Short mmCIF file of C-alpha atoms in Angstrom, two decimals:
data_model
loop_
_atom_site.label_atom_id
_atom_site.label_comp_id
_atom_site.label_asym_id
_atom_site.label_seq_id
_atom_site.Cartn_x
_atom_site.Cartn_y
_atom_site.Cartn_z
CA MET F 1 116.15 78.71 219.52
CA THR F 2 119.10 77.22 220.70
CA SER F 3 120.54 73.61 220.08
CA GLN F 4 122.05 71.07 222.10
CA LEU F 5 124.73 68.78 221.77
CA PRO F 6 124.88 65.74 223.33
CA PRO F 7 127.43 65.03 226.45
CA ALA F 8 129.98 62.83 226.39
CA SER F 9 129.35 59.14 226.14
CA GLY F 10 131.59 57.10 226.63
CA ALA F 11 150.35 51.64 216.22
CA SER F 12 150.08 50.58 212.73
CA PRO F 13 146.97 48.17 212.08
CA ARG F 14 147.31 44.51 211.45
CA ARG F 15 144.67 44.35 209.03
CA ARG F 16 142.71 47.01 207.16
CA SER F 17 138.89 47.71 207.23
CA VAL F 18 139.37 48.13 203.75
CA VAL F 19 138.05 45.31 201.07
CA LYS F 20 137.57 43.37 203.87
CA ALA F 21 135.41 41.06 201.90
CA ALA F 22 137.01 40.39 198.94
CA ALA F 23 140.29 41.64 198.50
CA ALA F 24 131.37 83.98 202.19
CA THR F 25 128.06 83.94 201.28
CA ALA F 26 128.75 82.16 198.16
CA THR F 27 126.36 82.00 195.24
CA LEU F 28 124.77 78.59 194.79
CA ALA F 29 125.81 77.72 191.11
CA PRO F 30 128.07 75.88 190.47
CA PHE F 31 127.87 74.17 193.92
CA ALA F 32 131.46 72.61 193.66
CA ALA F 33 132.98 76.06 193.21
CA ALA F 34 130.96 79.18 194.95
CA LEU F 35 129.56 76.88 197.77
CA ALA F 36 132.98 75.22 198.71
CA GLY F 37 135.30 78.00 200.14
CA PRO F 38 134.98 79.90 203.82
CA ALA F 39 133.75 83.19 203.80
CA HIS F 40 137.15 84.86 205.40
CA ALA F 41 140.74 84.20 205.19
CA ALA F 42 142.36 81.95 207.86
CA ASP F 43 143.77 84.73 209.80
CA THR F 44 140.44 86.81 210.25
CA ALA F 45 138.36 85.94 213.50
CA PRO F 46 135.60 84.93 213.83
CA ALA F 47 135.38 83.02 210.91
CA PHE F 48 133.53 79.88 209.42
CA LEU F 49 136.75 78.02 208.34
CA HIS F 50 135.14 74.50 208.13
CA GLY F 51 131.81 75.42 206.16
CA ILE F 52 128.43 74.73 206.84
CA ALA F 53 125.71 71.83 206.57
CA SER F 54 122.69 70.31 207.24
CA GLY F 55 121.09 66.82 208.02
CA ASP F 56 118.32 64.29 208.93
CA PRO F 57 115.59 66.12 206.95
CA LEU F 58 112.18 66.11 208.39
CA PRO F 59 108.69 67.52 206.71
CA ASP F 60 108.69 70.38 208.87
CA GLY F 61 112.31 70.95 209.52
CA VAL F 62 115.95 70.15 209.14
CA LEU F 63 119.37 70.33 211.47
CA LEU F 64 121.69 73.08 210.52
CA TRP F 65 125.31 73.10 211.67
CA THR F 66 128.48 75.00 211.43
CA ARG F 67 131.73 75.34 213.25
CA VAL F 68 133.02 78.98 214.50
CA THR F 69 136.75 80.16 214.88
CA PRO F 70 136.31 82.76 217.13
CA THR F 71 139.87 83.43 217.24
CA THR F 72 142.83 82.38 215.37
CA ASP F 73 143.97 80.08 218.35
CA ALA F 74 140.66 78.41 218.54
CA LEU F 75 141.54 75.60 216.55
CA PRO F 76 139.83 72.21 216.36
CA GLY F 77 140.57 70.16 219.49
CA SER F 78 142.45 72.92 220.99
CA GLY F 79 139.71 73.83 224.02
CA ARG F 80 140.66 77.48 223.17
CA GLY F 81 138.65 80.42 222.36
CA PRO F 82 135.71 82.52 223.75
CA ALA F 83 132.03 81.78 224.00
CA THR F 84 130.79 83.08 220.58
CA GLU F 85 126.95 84.07 219.73
CA VAL F 86 126.01 82.51 216.20
CA ALA F 87 122.82 83.57 214.79
CA TRP F 88 121.51 81.46 211.60
CA GLU F 89 118.56 81.91 209.32
CA VAL F 90 116.57 79.84 206.78
CA ALA F 91 115.04 81.68 204.01
CA GLU F 92 113.15 80.80 200.95
CA ASP F 93 115.74 82.29 198.31
CA LYS F 94 119.22 82.50 198.12
CA GLY F 95 119.22 86.29 198.48
CA PHE F 96 117.44 85.89 201.71
CA THR F 97 114.53 88.53 201.13
CA ARG F 98 111.77 85.95 202.28
CA VAL F 99 113.68 84.58 205.71
CA VAL F 100 111.09 82.13 207.32
CA ALA F 101 113.19 81.43 210.34
CA ARG F 102 115.86 82.75 212.34
CA GLY F 103 117.47 81.97 216.00
CA SER F 104 120.80 81.87 217.75
CA VAL F 105 123.21 79.61 219.40
CA THR F 106 126.17 79.71 221.66
CA ALA F 107 129.47 78.20 220.44
CA THR F 108 131.64 77.28 223.49
CA ALA F 109 134.96 75.61 223.63
CA ALA F 110 132.98 72.85 225.43
CA ALA F 111 131.36 71.70 222.20
CA ASP F 112 134.51 72.61 220.02
CA HIS F 113 132.76 75.93 218.85
CA THR F 114 130.51 73.83 216.73
CA VAL F 115 126.88 74.69 217.01
CA LYS F 116 123.36 73.10 215.86
CA ALA F 117 120.09 74.57 215.11
CA ASP F 118 117.18 71.93 214.58
CA VAL F 119 114.90 74.10 212.77
CA ARG F 120 111.17 73.37 212.55
CA GLY F 121 108.16 75.16 211.32
CA LEU F 122 109.08 74.56 207.56
CA ARG F 123 106.94 73.29 204.74
CA PRO F 124 107.15 69.67 203.42
CA GLN F 125 109.16 68.80 200.32
CA THR F 126 110.71 72.42 200.00
CA THR F 127 114.15 74.08 198.96
CA TYR F 128 115.62 76.18 201.66
CA PHE F 129 118.82 78.53 201.74
CA TYR F 130 120.53 78.82 205.20
CA ARG F 131 123.35 80.83 206.62
CA PHE F 132 125.29 81.78 209.84
CA THR F 133 126.45 84.95 211.32
CA ALA F 134 128.94 85.62 214.22
CA GLY F 135 130.76 88.99 215.05
CA GLY F 136 129.18 90.60 211.75
CA THR F 137 130.88 87.82 209.78
CA LEU F 138 128.74 85.74 207.39
CA SER F 139 129.28 82.25 206.60
CA PRO F 140 128.77 80.46 203.17
CA VAL F 141 125.22 79.76 202.01
CA GLY F 142 124.02 76.47 202.17
CA ARG F 143 120.87 74.78 200.32
CA THR F 144 118.49 72.19 202.35
CA ARG F 145 115.55 70.44 201.58
CA THR F 146 112.51 68.87 203.62
CA THR F 147 111.16 65.75 203.09
CA ALA F 148 107.53 65.05 202.05
CA ALA F 149 104.78 64.76 204.45
CA HIS F 150 104.61 61.25 205.74
CA ASP F 151 101.56 60.19 204.27
CA ALA F 152 102.04 62.22 200.90
CA SER F 153 102.39 60.73 197.72
CA THR F 154 105.60 61.63 196.10
CA PRO F 155 106.87 60.52 192.60
CA GLY F 156 110.25 60.05 193.65
CA VAL F 157 113.28 60.58 196.02
CA ARG F 158 116.93 60.48 195.07
CA PHE F 159 119.85 59.95 197.02
CA GLY F 160 123.59 60.25 196.57
CA VAL F 161 125.42 57.41 198.15
CA VAL F 162 128.99 57.73 199.49
CA SER F 163 131.20 55.84 201.84
CA CYS F 164 134.81 54.94 202.85
CA ALA F 165 136.41 58.46 202.44
CA ASN F 166 140.21 58.12 203.46
CA TRP F 167 141.99 61.56 203.56
CA GLU F 168 145.58 60.25 202.74
CA ALA F 169 144.52 57.87 200.20
CA GLY F 170 143.10 60.75 197.60
CA TYR F 171 141.22 63.48 196.87
CA PHE F 172 137.25 63.48 197.46
CA SER F 173 136.44 64.66 193.86
CA ALA F 174 133.45 62.26 194.10
CA TYR F 175 132.15 64.55 196.29
CA ARG F 176 132.69 67.53 193.92
CA HIS F 177 130.43 65.76 191.51
CA LEU F 178 127.68 65.00 193.69
CA ALA F 179 127.55 68.57 194.95
CA ALA F 180 127.36 69.96 191.38
CA ARG F 181 124.35 67.86 190.89
CA THR F 182 120.76 69.70 191.60
CA ASP F 183 118.52 66.53 191.42
CA LEU F 184 119.32 64.98 194.68
CA ASP F 185 117.33 65.41 197.83
CA ALA F 186 119.92 64.17 200.43
CA ILE F 187 123.39 62.38 200.49
CA LEU F 188 123.27 59.01 202.45
CA HIS F 189 126.69 58.48 204.05
CA LEU F 190 127.32 54.90 205.32
CA GLY F 191 130.30 55.33 207.46
CA ASP F 192 133.96 55.82 207.41
CA TYR F 193 133.63 59.20 207.04
CA ILE F 194 137.01 59.72 208.59
CA TYR F 195 140.10 57.25 209.28
CA GLU F 196 141.64 57.01 212.67
CA TYR F 197 145.16 55.74 211.38
CA ALA F 198 148.60 57.71 211.87
CA THR F 199 149.71 59.15 208.63
CA GLY F 200 151.48 56.26 206.68
CA GLY F 201 149.35 53.65 208.55
CA TYR F 202 147.24 53.25 205.71
CA PRO F 203 147.98 53.44 202.92
CA GLU F 204 151.78 53.11 203.47
CA ALA F 205 153.89 56.11 203.72
CA LYS F 206 155.06 56.32 200.08
CA TYR F 207 151.46 56.30 198.74
CA VAL F 208 149.96 58.83 200.91
CA VAL F 209 148.55 61.56 198.59
CA ARG F 210 148.16 64.23 201.31
CA PRO F 211 148.87 63.65 205.30
CA HIS F 212 146.23 63.57 208.07
CA GLU F 213 146.47 65.99 211.09
CA PRO F 214 146.96 65.02 213.75
CA GLN F 215 149.67 62.86 212.29
CA HIS F 216 149.44 60.33 215.07
CA GLU F 217 146.65 57.81 215.59
CA ILE F 218 143.82 59.49 216.91
CA THR F 219 142.73 58.44 220.61
CA THR F 220 141.62 61.08 222.39
CA LEU F 221 138.84 63.86 222.21
CA ALA F 222 141.11 66.60 220.98
CA ASP F 223 142.56 63.97 218.48
CA TYR F 224 139.00 63.18 217.10
CA ARG F 225 137.81 66.84 216.83
CA THR F 226 141.16 67.46 215.40
CA ARG F 227 140.72 64.91 212.55
CA HIS F 228 136.93 65.97 211.73
CA GLY F 229 138.02 69.41 211.54
CA ARG F 230 141.03 68.31 209.15
CA TYR F 231 138.29 66.86 206.49
CA LYS F 232 135.99 69.54 206.81
CA THR F 233 138.58 72.16 205.61
CA ASP F 234 138.00 70.11 202.37
CA ALA F 235 136.74 72.22 199.73
CA ASP F 236 135.01 69.32 197.84
CA LEU F 237 133.51 67.84 201.15
CA GLN F 238 132.61 71.46 202.16
CA ALA F 239 130.91 71.92 198.89
CA LEU F 240 128.74 68.61 199.18
CA HIS F 241 127.88 69.56 202.68
CA ALA F 242 126.36 73.10 201.41
CA ALA F 243 124.57 71.78 198.34
CA HIS F 244 122.60 68.95 200.17
CA PRO F 245 121.43 67.72 203.31
CA PHE F 246 123.11 64.79 204.69
CA VAL F 247 121.81 61.62 206.40
CA ALA F 248 124.91 59.54 207.83
CA ILE F 249 125.62 56.51 209.88
CA TRP F 250 129.03 55.55 211.28
CA ASP F 251 131.16 52.34 210.71
CA ASP F 252 134.26 51.40 212.39
CA HIS F 253 136.95 53.93 211.46
CA GLU F 254 134.85 56.95 213.00
CA PHE F 255 136.10 54.67 216.10
CA ALA F 256 138.64 52.23 215.15
CA ASN F 257 139.34 49.68 212.52
CA ASP F 258 137.05 46.64 213.22
CA ALA F 259 135.42 48.21 216.28
CA TRP F 260 132.93 46.23 218.56
CA SER F 261 131.05 47.07 221.72
CA GLY F 262 134.26 46.33 223.82
CA GLY F 263 137.48 47.01 221.82
CA ALA F 264 138.66 47.25 218.19
CA GLU F 265 141.57 45.34 216.10
CA ASN F 266 143.20 48.57 216.11
CA HIS F 267 143.08 49.16 219.95
CA THR F 268 145.82 48.12 222.12
CA PRO F 269 144.33 48.14 225.89
CA GLY F 270 146.80 50.26 228.24
CA ALA F 271 148.98 51.40 225.49
CA GLU F 272 146.36 53.40 223.89
CA GLY F 273 144.07 53.90 227.12
CA ASP F 274 140.69 52.51 228.03
CA TRP F 275 138.48 51.37 224.89
CA ALA F 276 135.20 52.92 226.70
CA ALA F 277 137.01 56.24 227.10
CA ARG F 278 138.29 56.06 223.50
CA ALA F 279 134.85 55.25 221.96
CA ALA F 280 133.05 58.01 224.29
CA ALA F 281 135.49 60.40 222.74
CA ALA F 282 134.77 59.36 219.31
CA LYS F 283 130.85 59.67 219.67
CA GLN F 284 130.98 63.02 221.19
CA ALA F 285 133.59 64.25 218.47
CA TYR F 286 131.01 62.93 215.71
CA PHE F 287 128.11 64.35 217.23
CA GLU F 288 129.69 67.70 217.65
CA TRP F 289 131.15 67.64 213.75
CA MET F 290 128.50 66.14 211.83
CA PRO F 291 124.83 67.11 211.07
CA VAL F 292 123.19 64.29 212.71
CA ARG F 293 120.89 63.82 215.63
CA PRO F 294 121.80 61.72 218.17
CA SER F 295 119.19 59.16 218.63
CA VAL F 296 118.57 56.40 221.94
CA ALA F 297 121.42 56.75 224.07
CA GLY F 298 123.88 58.39 221.61
CA THR F 299 123.61 56.00 218.60
CA VAL F 300 123.06 56.86 215.28
CA TYR F 301 120.22 54.17 214.58
CA ARG F 302 117.08 55.99 213.54
CA ARG F 303 114.39 56.17 211.18
CA LEU F 304 113.57 58.79 208.45
CA ARG F 305 110.51 58.73 206.19
CA PHE F 306 110.10 59.96 202.49
CA GLY F 307 106.33 60.63 202.05
CA ASN F 308 104.46 56.99 201.55
CA LEU F 309 107.23 56.26 199.16
CA ALA F 310 110.05 55.28 201.60
CA ASP F 311 111.20 54.45 204.86
CA LEU F 312 114.76 54.66 205.52
CA HIS F 313 115.98 52.76 208.50
CA LEU F 314 119.52 53.58 209.67
CA LEU F 315 121.83 51.19 211.63
CA ASP F 316 124.50 51.24 214.07
CA LEU F 317 126.47 48.01 213.53
CA ARG F 318 129.40 49.04 215.99
CA SER F 319 128.16 50.09 219.31
CA PHE F 320 126.35 46.82 220.67
CA ARG F 321 127.77 44.05 218.58
CA SER F 322 130.04 40.92 220.12
CA GLN F 323 133.66 40.82 219.22
CA GLN F 324 134.21 39.20 215.84
CA VAL F 325 135.43 35.52 216.05
CA LYS F 326 138.12 33.81 214.12
CA VAL F 327 137.07 32.29 210.80
CA GLY F 328 136.58 28.61 210.96
CA SER F 329 135.82 28.52 214.75
CA GLY F 330 132.06 27.77 214.21
CA SER F 331 131.02 30.58 216.45
CA VAL F 332 129.71 32.66 213.32
CA ASP F 333 126.36 31.03 214.30
CA ASP F 334 126.27 31.20 217.92
CA PRO F 335 122.96 32.90 218.67
CA GLU F 336 124.23 34.71 221.71
CA ARG F 337 126.54 36.43 219.60
CA THR F 338 125.21 39.67 217.95
CA ILE F 339 125.59 42.42 215.56
CA THR F 340 122.83 44.67 215.94
CA GLY F 341 122.16 44.38 219.74
CA ARG F 342 118.72 42.85 220.81
CA ALA F 343 116.83 46.41 221.23
CA GLN F 344 118.15 47.35 217.51
CA LEU F 345 117.04 44.32 216.12
CA ASP F 346 113.67 44.24 217.69
CA TRP F 347 113.36 48.32 216.59
CA LEU F 348 114.27 47.26 212.82
CA LYS F 349 111.90 44.33 212.75
CA SER F 350 109.06 46.31 214.19
CA GLY F 351 109.71 49.16 211.98
CA LEU F 352 109.71 46.97 208.89
CA ALA F 353 106.66 45.20 209.75
CA SER F 354 104.83 48.07 210.57
CA SER F 355 105.83 50.26 207.56
CA ASN F 356 103.35 51.29 204.87
CA ALA F 357 105.89 52.93 202.51
CA THR F 358 106.38 51.23 199.49
CA TRP F 359 109.82 50.85 199.61
CA LYS F 360 111.88 49.81 203.18
CA LEU F 361 115.47 51.36 202.57
CA VAL F 362 117.85 49.78 205.24
CA GLY F 363 121.35 51.75 205.58
CA THR F 364 123.75 49.35 206.82
CA SER F 365 127.17 49.83 207.09
CA VAL F 366 128.58 46.50 206.50
CA MET F 367 127.21 43.75 203.73
CA ILE F 368 124.60 41.47 204.67
CA SER F 369 124.59 39.25 201.64
CA PRO F 370 126.73 36.04 202.52
CA VAL F 371 129.82 35.59 200.33
CA ALA F 372 132.14 32.64 200.40
CA PHE F 373 135.53 32.97 199.04
CA GLY F 374 136.83 29.54 199.62
CA SER F 375 136.38 28.20 196.17
CA LEU F 376 138.71 30.91 194.59
CA PRO F 377 141.66 29.59 192.67
CA ALA F 378 144.74 29.15 194.70
CA HIS F 379 146.79 31.95 192.83
CA LEU F 380 143.88 34.35 194.02
CA LEU F 381 143.05 33.02 197.17
CA GLY F 382 146.52 33.15 198.25
CA PRO F 383 146.87 37.29 197.82
CA LEU F 384 143.20 38.11 198.53
CA THR F 385 143.30 36.27 202.14
CA LYS F 386 146.78 38.18 202.73
CA LEU F 387 145.01 41.41 201.82
CA LEU F 388 141.67 40.68 203.88
CA GLY F 389 143.51 39.26 207.16
CA LEU F 390 141.74 35.52 206.44
CA PRO F 391 143.18 32.47 207.05
CA GLU F 392 145.35 30.90 204.26
CA GLY F 393 143.78 27.57 202.83
CA GLY F 394 140.86 28.56 205.24
CA LEU F 395 136.93 29.30 204.70
CA ALA F 396 137.38 32.88 203.47
CA ILE F 397 134.28 34.34 205.05
CA ASN F 398 134.19 38.21 206.42
CA VAL F 399 133.47 37.99 209.93
CA ASP F 400 133.35 41.50 210.44
CA GLN F 401 130.06 41.62 207.94
CA TRP F 402 126.73 39.99 208.77
CA ASP F 403 128.44 36.81 207.59
CA GLY F 404 130.15 36.40 210.73
CA TYR F 405 126.63 37.21 212.95
CA THR F 406 124.30 34.49 211.18
CA ASP F 407 122.01 34.10 213.93
CA ASP F 408 120.79 38.13 213.51
CA ARG F 409 120.88 37.86 209.85
CA LYS F 410 118.75 34.49 209.76
CA GLU F 411 116.13 36.18 212.20
CA LEU F 412 115.88 39.33 209.97
CA LEU F 413 115.58 37.57 206.72
CA ASN F 414 113.05 35.16 208.19
CA HIS F 415 111.06 37.97 209.63
CA LEU F 416 110.70 39.41 206.31
CA LYS F 417 109.56 36.65 204.95
CA ASP F 418 107.29 35.51 207.64
CA ARG F 419 105.76 38.59 207.57
CA GLY F 420 105.40 39.02 203.80
CA ILE F 421 107.72 42.03 203.86
CA LYS F 422 108.36 43.09 200.44
CA ASN F 423 110.61 45.79 198.50
CA THR F 424 113.35 45.80 201.16
CA VAL F 425 116.68 47.17 199.94
CA PHE F 426 119.79 47.16 201.69
CA LEU F 427 122.22 50.04 201.00
CA THR F 428 125.53 49.38 202.37
CA GLY F 429 129.24 50.61 202.12
CA ASP F 430 132.61 49.40 203.84
CA ILE F 431 134.30 47.14 201.34
CA HIS F 432 135.37 49.56 198.68
CA MET F 433 133.88 47.75 195.87
CA ALA F 434 130.71 48.19 194.17
CA TRP F 435 128.34 45.40 194.49
CA ALA F 436 124.34 44.27 193.41
CA ASN F 437 123.06 41.25 195.30
CA GLU F 438 119.91 39.59 195.79
CA VAL F 439 119.89 38.46 199.40
CA PRO F 440 119.12 34.74 199.70
CA MET F 441 116.92 33.12 201.95
CA ASN F 442 119.63 30.01 201.80
CA MET F 443 122.96 30.72 199.95
CA ALA F 444 123.41 26.83 199.38
CA THR F 445 119.86 26.45 197.81
CA TYR F 446 119.95 29.67 196.10
CA PRO F 447 117.96 30.58 193.95
CA GLY F 448 115.51 27.67 194.60
CA SER F 449 115.21 29.04 198.24
CA GLY F 450 114.33 32.54 197.05
CA THR F 451 115.29 35.97 198.18
CA ALA F 452 114.33 38.03 201.02
CA ALA F 453 115.54 41.50 199.95
CA THR F 454 118.24 43.11 197.39
CA GLU F 455 121.36 45.09 198.23
CA PHE F 456 123.15 47.70 196.47
CA VAL F 457 126.86 47.94 197.87
CA VAL F 458 128.83 51.61 196.85
CA THR F 459 132.39 51.60 196.52
CA SER F 460 134.88 54.02 198.32
CA VAL F 461 135.65 57.53 197.93
CA THR F 462 139.31 56.96 198.23
CA SER F 463 139.89 54.26 200.21
CA ASP F 464 142.29 51.69 198.81
CA ASN F 465 140.76 48.48 197.04
CA ILE F 466 142.02 45.53 195.03
CA ASP F 467 143.87 47.05 192.43
CA ASP F 468 145.58 49.92 194.91
CA LEU F 469 146.79 47.45 197.29
CA LEU F 470 148.35 45.00 194.81
CA HIS F 471 149.53 48.10 192.87
CA VAL F 472 148.44 46.52 189.67
CA PRO F 473 146.59 48.33 186.86
CA ALA F 474 142.54 48.41 187.29
CA ASP F 475 140.63 45.51 185.65
CA THR F 476 143.58 43.00 185.54
CA VAL F 477 143.59 40.76 188.64
CA SER F 478 140.40 41.87 189.65
CA LEU F 479 138.59 40.73 186.73
CA VAL F 480 139.69 36.86 187.24
CA ALA F 481 138.59 37.34 190.95
CA GLU F 482 135.35 38.91 190.11
CA THR F 483 134.48 36.24 187.88
CA ALA F 484 135.24 33.48 190.43
CA ILE F 485 133.47 34.78 193.29
CA LYS F 486 130.42 35.40 191.11
CA ALA F 487 130.62 31.88 190.09
CA ALA F 488 130.77 30.59 193.67
CA ASN F 489 128.00 33.06 194.76
CA TRP F 490 125.02 33.07 192.37
CA HIS F 491 123.07 35.89 194.15
CA VAL F 492 125.81 38.00 193.50
CA LYS F 493 125.00 39.79 190.15
CA TRP F 494 127.65 42.12 189.83
CA LEU F 495 130.65 43.48 191.61
CA ASP F 496 133.81 46.00 190.86
CA MET F 497 136.73 45.31 193.05
CA ASP F 498 138.90 48.37 191.48
CA ALA F 499 136.51 51.55 191.25
CA HIS F 500 136.37 54.64 193.21
CA GLY F 501 133.26 56.79 193.34
CA TYR F 502 129.71 57.01 194.30
CA GLY F 503 126.16 55.87 193.64
CA VAL F 504 123.11 57.69 193.04
CA LEU F 505 119.54 55.91 194.28
CA ASP F 506 116.61 56.73 192.55
CA VAL F 507 113.60 55.54 194.19
CA THR F 508 109.92 55.57 192.49
CA ALA F 509 106.76 53.56 193.10
CA GLN F 510 108.06 51.24 190.25
CA ALA F 511 111.42 50.56 191.04
CA SER F 512 114.83 51.54 193.39
CA GLN F 513 117.70 51.93 190.65
CA MET F 514 121.10 52.43 191.90
CA ASP F 515 123.55 54.28 189.50
CA TYR F 516 127.47 53.45 189.65
CA TYR F 517 129.83 56.31 188.83
CA VAL F 518 133.54 56.14 188.89
CA VAL F 519 136.05 58.83 189.15
CA SER F 520 139.07 58.76 186.88
CA ASP F 521 141.88 59.18 189.63
CA LYS F 522 141.69 59.58 192.93
CA ALA F 523 144.95 60.76 193.36
CA LYS F 524 144.15 63.97 191.23
CA LYS F 525 142.31 66.92 192.53
CA ASP F 526 140.57 67.56 188.99
CA ALA F 527 139.37 63.64 188.28
CA THR F 528 136.50 63.78 186.02
CA ALA F 529 133.78 61.05 186.98
CA ALA F 530 131.43 58.95 184.67
CA TRP F 531 128.56 56.39 184.77
CA SER F 532 129.61 52.72 184.99
CA ARG F 533 126.67 50.62 185.56
CA SER F 534 123.16 50.44 186.92
CA TYR F 535 120.92 47.84 188.35
CA ARG F 536 117.49 47.84 189.76
CA THR F 537 114.84 46.20 191.85
CA LEU F 538 111.39 46.33 190.21
CA ASN F 539 108.48 46.67 192.78
CA GLY F 540 107.56 43.33 194.30
CA THR F 541 110.39 40.91 192.62
CA GLN F 542 113.06 41.02 195.26
CA LYS F 543 115.37 40.63 192.30
CA VAL F 544 118.40 42.77 190.68
CA GLU F 545 118.78 43.66 187.14
CA ARG F 546 120.63 45.14 184.95
CA VAL F 547 119.76 48.69 183.64
CA TYR F 548 121.40 50.00 180.59
CA ARG F 549 121.34 53.95 181.67
CA PRO F 550 121.45 55.97 184.60
CA VAL F 551 118.01 57.58 185.60
#
């Protein structure tokens, strides 16, 4: 069996995408230690120095990924190294005494020596183990899991949920803690898997925990490949990929800050080349380095199903969107402007309407719930607007979110209401804060106007949030801001502006519940993790309620 990779598609930042809305063969246990390391030392070739991964699970299959280093000079982005045959095998046991599938694929410099195998013929809702071999070298062992048959009843599905992992801002301890869990069906990564900035661009140089590679801002195919390669040397990230299949979408930093279809805030035409060429390079590197199946026209919007319990609709909110407008211009309501693009919005509406699953989950990289910050006290609005790049004293909304594309949001929410579509839950990253929201039909008349859906937003793995940017202790300034925001936005049931960590989403026929976990210190490799809060949506209610213990 062979796998195919997609063909090439097509200065310090002025504003951060952070807090944009408010201020060997290894054994499988424990995952965090045994699955993390490469099988051979860095001076041995061929070698599997960047781990192994699986993704986009189906009832009968899963996508396998690895990157082989055939010679010591065949570094990511180098274009060097000979073509190398890479064999793979899938087994029912970690000792590989019951192999159920095997094949091979050739790693070449043209695809940065990354390979994928789209394995089929597996049994539904089953745990499997996989590994790769090249030149007599064995990769680490990975564990993966298929989904339930499309119409099968399943008691539940559970995801680890993460977003916004800035290498320079801290260590990926959140990934380590998720890797150690044995109760997850998949990891849902909601974007900003990598960051494009130069070293010291964000965060500032004096707050950098560990430097990027390359150290300049990434703009070329070699740059993006090198940055992806750097990330996949992280032991905690390798452990997470080895422990669970990934389901991932991109946001802006896989390209550049505040990316849109024709450019980005953090892209200067001329000085940084042609945007279309940069975006094509970023996409090519992403599909090479991530265990993701490309869908229509090299995008990431696609749909996965987990029995008759849940459909997961995954969105691409960067490839087709109109340019962000200035706050207060009135153009946020322009029906000619779009965040999804016409084809993707129609695809989403059709999928939601035709779904017979109990839950309709939507992975969206930016927040759909409306949020206004103009009512904040002046002593908070001032510093927050400075941090968020919003106008001083103006109407403070985040035009990079669905708030900047209200016609698309209105059309989608009206569709949910008019078609009687229940149990829609938006799952969101991007803004480096944790939120639990009801999505109102009309914010001005909520709760009387009712809700169309609910939304759970997870905080960042490491990317800076309010306390980091203000360099103040956690739970000080933020507590006042959180209170003011909730007072002005009644549909916001909870938010945490300071924590770093991850979510665990548990979906059953009765409820969808998000458990929020926080890490003790993102600057420490051995950071601990602790449960913080839980919120759920009961079947049929489209409301958010607090739960006082995790699942």
